[in-house]
Coordinates of C-alpha atoms and ligand atoms in Angstrom, one line a residue:
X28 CA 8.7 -14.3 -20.2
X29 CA 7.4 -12.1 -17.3
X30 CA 5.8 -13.7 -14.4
X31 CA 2.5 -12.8 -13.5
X32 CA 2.8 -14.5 -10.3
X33 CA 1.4 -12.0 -7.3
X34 CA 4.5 -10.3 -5.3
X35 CA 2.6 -8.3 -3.2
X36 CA -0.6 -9.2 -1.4
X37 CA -3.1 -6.7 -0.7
X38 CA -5.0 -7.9 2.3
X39 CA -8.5 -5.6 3.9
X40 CA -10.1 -5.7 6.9
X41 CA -13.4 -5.5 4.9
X42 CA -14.6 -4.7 1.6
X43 CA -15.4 -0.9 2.7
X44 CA -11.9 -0.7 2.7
X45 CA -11.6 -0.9 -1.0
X46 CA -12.4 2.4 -1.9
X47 CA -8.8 3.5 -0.2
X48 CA -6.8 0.6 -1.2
X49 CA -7.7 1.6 -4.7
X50 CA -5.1 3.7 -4.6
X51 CA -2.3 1.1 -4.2
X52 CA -4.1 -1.1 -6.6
X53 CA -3.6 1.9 -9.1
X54 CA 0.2 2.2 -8.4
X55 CA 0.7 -1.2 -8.4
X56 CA -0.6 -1.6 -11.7
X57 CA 1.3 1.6 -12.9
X58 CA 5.0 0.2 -11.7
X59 CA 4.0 -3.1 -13.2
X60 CA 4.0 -5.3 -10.2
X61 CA 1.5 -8.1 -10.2
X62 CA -0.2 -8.4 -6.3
X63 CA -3.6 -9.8 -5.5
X64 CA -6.0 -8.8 -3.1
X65 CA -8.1 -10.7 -0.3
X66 CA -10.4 -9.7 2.5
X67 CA -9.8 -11.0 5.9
X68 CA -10.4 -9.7 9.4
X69 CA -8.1 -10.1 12.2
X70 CA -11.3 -10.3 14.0
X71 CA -13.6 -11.4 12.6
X72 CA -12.4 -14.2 10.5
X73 CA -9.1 -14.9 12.3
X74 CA -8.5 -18.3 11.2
X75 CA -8.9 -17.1 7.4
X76 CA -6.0 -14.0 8.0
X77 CA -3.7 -16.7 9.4
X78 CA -4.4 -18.9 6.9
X79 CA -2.9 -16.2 4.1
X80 CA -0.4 -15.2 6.2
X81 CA 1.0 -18.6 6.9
X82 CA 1.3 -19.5 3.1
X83 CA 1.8 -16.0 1.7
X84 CA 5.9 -16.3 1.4
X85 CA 5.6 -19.9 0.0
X86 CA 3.6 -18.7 -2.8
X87 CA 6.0 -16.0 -3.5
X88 CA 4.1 -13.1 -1.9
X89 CA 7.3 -10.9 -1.2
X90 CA 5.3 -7.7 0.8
X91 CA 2.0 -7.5 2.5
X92 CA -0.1 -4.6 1.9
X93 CA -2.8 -4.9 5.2
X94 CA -5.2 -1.6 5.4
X95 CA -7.8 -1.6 8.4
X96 CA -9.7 0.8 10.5
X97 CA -10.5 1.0 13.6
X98 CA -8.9 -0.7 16.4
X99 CA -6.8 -2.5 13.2
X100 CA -5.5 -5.4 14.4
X101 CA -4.8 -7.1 11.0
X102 CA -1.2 -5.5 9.8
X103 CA 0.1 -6.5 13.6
X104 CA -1.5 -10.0 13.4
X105 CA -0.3 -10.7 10.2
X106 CA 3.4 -9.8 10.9
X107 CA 3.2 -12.1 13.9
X108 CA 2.5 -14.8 11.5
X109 CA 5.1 -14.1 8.8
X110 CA 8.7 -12.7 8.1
X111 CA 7.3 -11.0 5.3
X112 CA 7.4 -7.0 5.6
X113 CA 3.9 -5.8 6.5
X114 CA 2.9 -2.0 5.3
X115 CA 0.0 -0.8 7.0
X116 CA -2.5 1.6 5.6
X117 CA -4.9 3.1 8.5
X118 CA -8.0 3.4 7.1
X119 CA -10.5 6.4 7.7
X120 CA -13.7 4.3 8.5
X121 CA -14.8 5.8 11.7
X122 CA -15.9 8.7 13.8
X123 CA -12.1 9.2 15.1
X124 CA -11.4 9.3 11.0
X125 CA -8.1 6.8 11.3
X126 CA -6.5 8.0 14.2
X127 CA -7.2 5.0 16.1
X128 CA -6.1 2.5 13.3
X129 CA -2.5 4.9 13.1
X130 CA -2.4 4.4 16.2
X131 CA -3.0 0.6 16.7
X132 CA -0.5 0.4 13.5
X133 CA 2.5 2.5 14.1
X134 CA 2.8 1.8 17.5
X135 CA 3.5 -1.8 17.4
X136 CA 5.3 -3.5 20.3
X137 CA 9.2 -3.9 20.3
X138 CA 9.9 -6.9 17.8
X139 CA 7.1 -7.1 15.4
X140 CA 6.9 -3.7 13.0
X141 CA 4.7 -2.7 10.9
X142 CA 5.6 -0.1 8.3
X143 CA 2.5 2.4 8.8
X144 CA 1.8 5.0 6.0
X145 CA -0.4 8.2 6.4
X146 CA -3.9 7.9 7.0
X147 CA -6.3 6.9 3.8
X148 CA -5.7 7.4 0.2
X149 CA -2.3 9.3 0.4
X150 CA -1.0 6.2 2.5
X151 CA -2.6 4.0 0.2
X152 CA -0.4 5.0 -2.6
X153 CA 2.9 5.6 -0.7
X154 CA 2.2 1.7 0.1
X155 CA 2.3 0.6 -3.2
X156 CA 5.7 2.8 -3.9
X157 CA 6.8 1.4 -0.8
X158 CA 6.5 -1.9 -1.9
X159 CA 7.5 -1.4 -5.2
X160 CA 10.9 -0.2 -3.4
X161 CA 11.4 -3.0 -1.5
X162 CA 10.9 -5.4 -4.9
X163 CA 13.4 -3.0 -6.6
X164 CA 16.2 -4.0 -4.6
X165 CA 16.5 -7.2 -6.0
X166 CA 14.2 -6.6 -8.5
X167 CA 16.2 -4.6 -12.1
X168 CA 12.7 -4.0 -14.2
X169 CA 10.8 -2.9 -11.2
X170 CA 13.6 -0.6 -10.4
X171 CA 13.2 0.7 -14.0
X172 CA 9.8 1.3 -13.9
X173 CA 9.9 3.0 -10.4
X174 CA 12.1 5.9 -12.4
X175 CA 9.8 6.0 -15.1
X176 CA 7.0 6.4 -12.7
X177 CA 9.1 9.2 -10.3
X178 CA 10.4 10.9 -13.4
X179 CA 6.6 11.2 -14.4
X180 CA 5.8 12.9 -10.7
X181 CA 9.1 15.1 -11.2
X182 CA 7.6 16.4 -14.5
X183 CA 3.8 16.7 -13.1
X184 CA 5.7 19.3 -10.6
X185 CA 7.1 21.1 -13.9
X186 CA 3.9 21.4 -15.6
X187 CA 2.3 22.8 -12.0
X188 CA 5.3 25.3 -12.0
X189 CA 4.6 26.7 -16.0
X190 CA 0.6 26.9 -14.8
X191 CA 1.7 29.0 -11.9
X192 CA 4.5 30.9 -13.9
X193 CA 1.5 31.7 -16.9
X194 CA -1.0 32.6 -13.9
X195 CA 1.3 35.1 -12.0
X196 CA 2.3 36.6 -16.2
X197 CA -1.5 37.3 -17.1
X198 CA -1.7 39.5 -13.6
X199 CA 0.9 41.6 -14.3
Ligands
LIG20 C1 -12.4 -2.7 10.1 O1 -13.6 -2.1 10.5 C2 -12.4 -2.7 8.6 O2 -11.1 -2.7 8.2 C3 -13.1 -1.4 8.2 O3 -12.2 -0.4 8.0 C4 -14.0 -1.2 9.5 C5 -15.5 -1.2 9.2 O4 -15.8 -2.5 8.6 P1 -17.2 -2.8 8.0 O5 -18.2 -2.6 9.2 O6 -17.5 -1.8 6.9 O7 -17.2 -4.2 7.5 O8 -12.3 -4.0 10.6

């Protein structure tokens, strides 16, 4: 029987974020990978952040998913609190439009990384394959659903190219 046990937690600095993070919920649900998702700000409810942090891997949370904006704190603090992999999503909430939460993300001390994708929704997604990757190494169905889901890109491409092939025909 499959588990429906979470293996990837989805964790936002607030629930404005949830409009981006969406967009990993979406792929997550698409590869088949069951996750949950929380709220908790590195700071403003610190004590709750290290609280899911600190039992994530015992529950068998296998990647965290952390999306912030601003001077985003969270995907840092919660890899300082786990050996879990940490994927950060910077989150376009302010004026500076997530250049200071990339910032604050990918440029991580020596020692504790954080895996930052691209700014908003785009990195949203790429964090959910991302994670799906990871769980596909030692993962066989997740593996098999990953090729379904990049053979469906692959062929989203095709259909793209025959609309630009049929386009350029009725010009000539
Ligand atoms: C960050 O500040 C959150 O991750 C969010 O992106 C941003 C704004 O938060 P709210 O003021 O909408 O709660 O900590």
């Amino acid at each position: 029987m499959p588990t429906t046990r979470p293996k990837v937690g989805i964790v936002m600095g607030s629930d404005s974020d949830l409009e981006v993070l969406r967009e990993t919920i979406k792929v997550l649900d698409d590869i088949g990978i069951p996750h949950e998702v929380v709220v908790a700000s590195a700071h403003r409810a610190p004590d709750q952040a290290r609280k899911y942090a600190a039992s994530a891997e015992r529950r068998g949370i296998r990647v965290l998913i952390a999306g912030a904006g601003g001077a985003a704190a969270l995907p840092g603090f919660l890899a300082s609190l786990t050996p879990l992999p940490i994927i950060g999503v910077p989150i376009n909430s302010t004026p500076l439009n997530g250049l200071d939460s990339l910032l604050s993300m990918a440029q991580m001390p020596k020692g504790v990384p954080v895996a930052t994708v691209a700014v908003g929704k785009w990195g949203a997604a790429n964090a959910g394959i991302l994670a799906a990757q990871i769980l596909a190494l030692s993962d066989a169905g997740v593996r098999k659903r990953l090729a379904a889901f990049r053979k469906a890109m692959a062929a989203e491409v095709q259909q793209g190219a025959r609309r630009v092939a049929a386009q350029l025909k009725k010009r000539q």
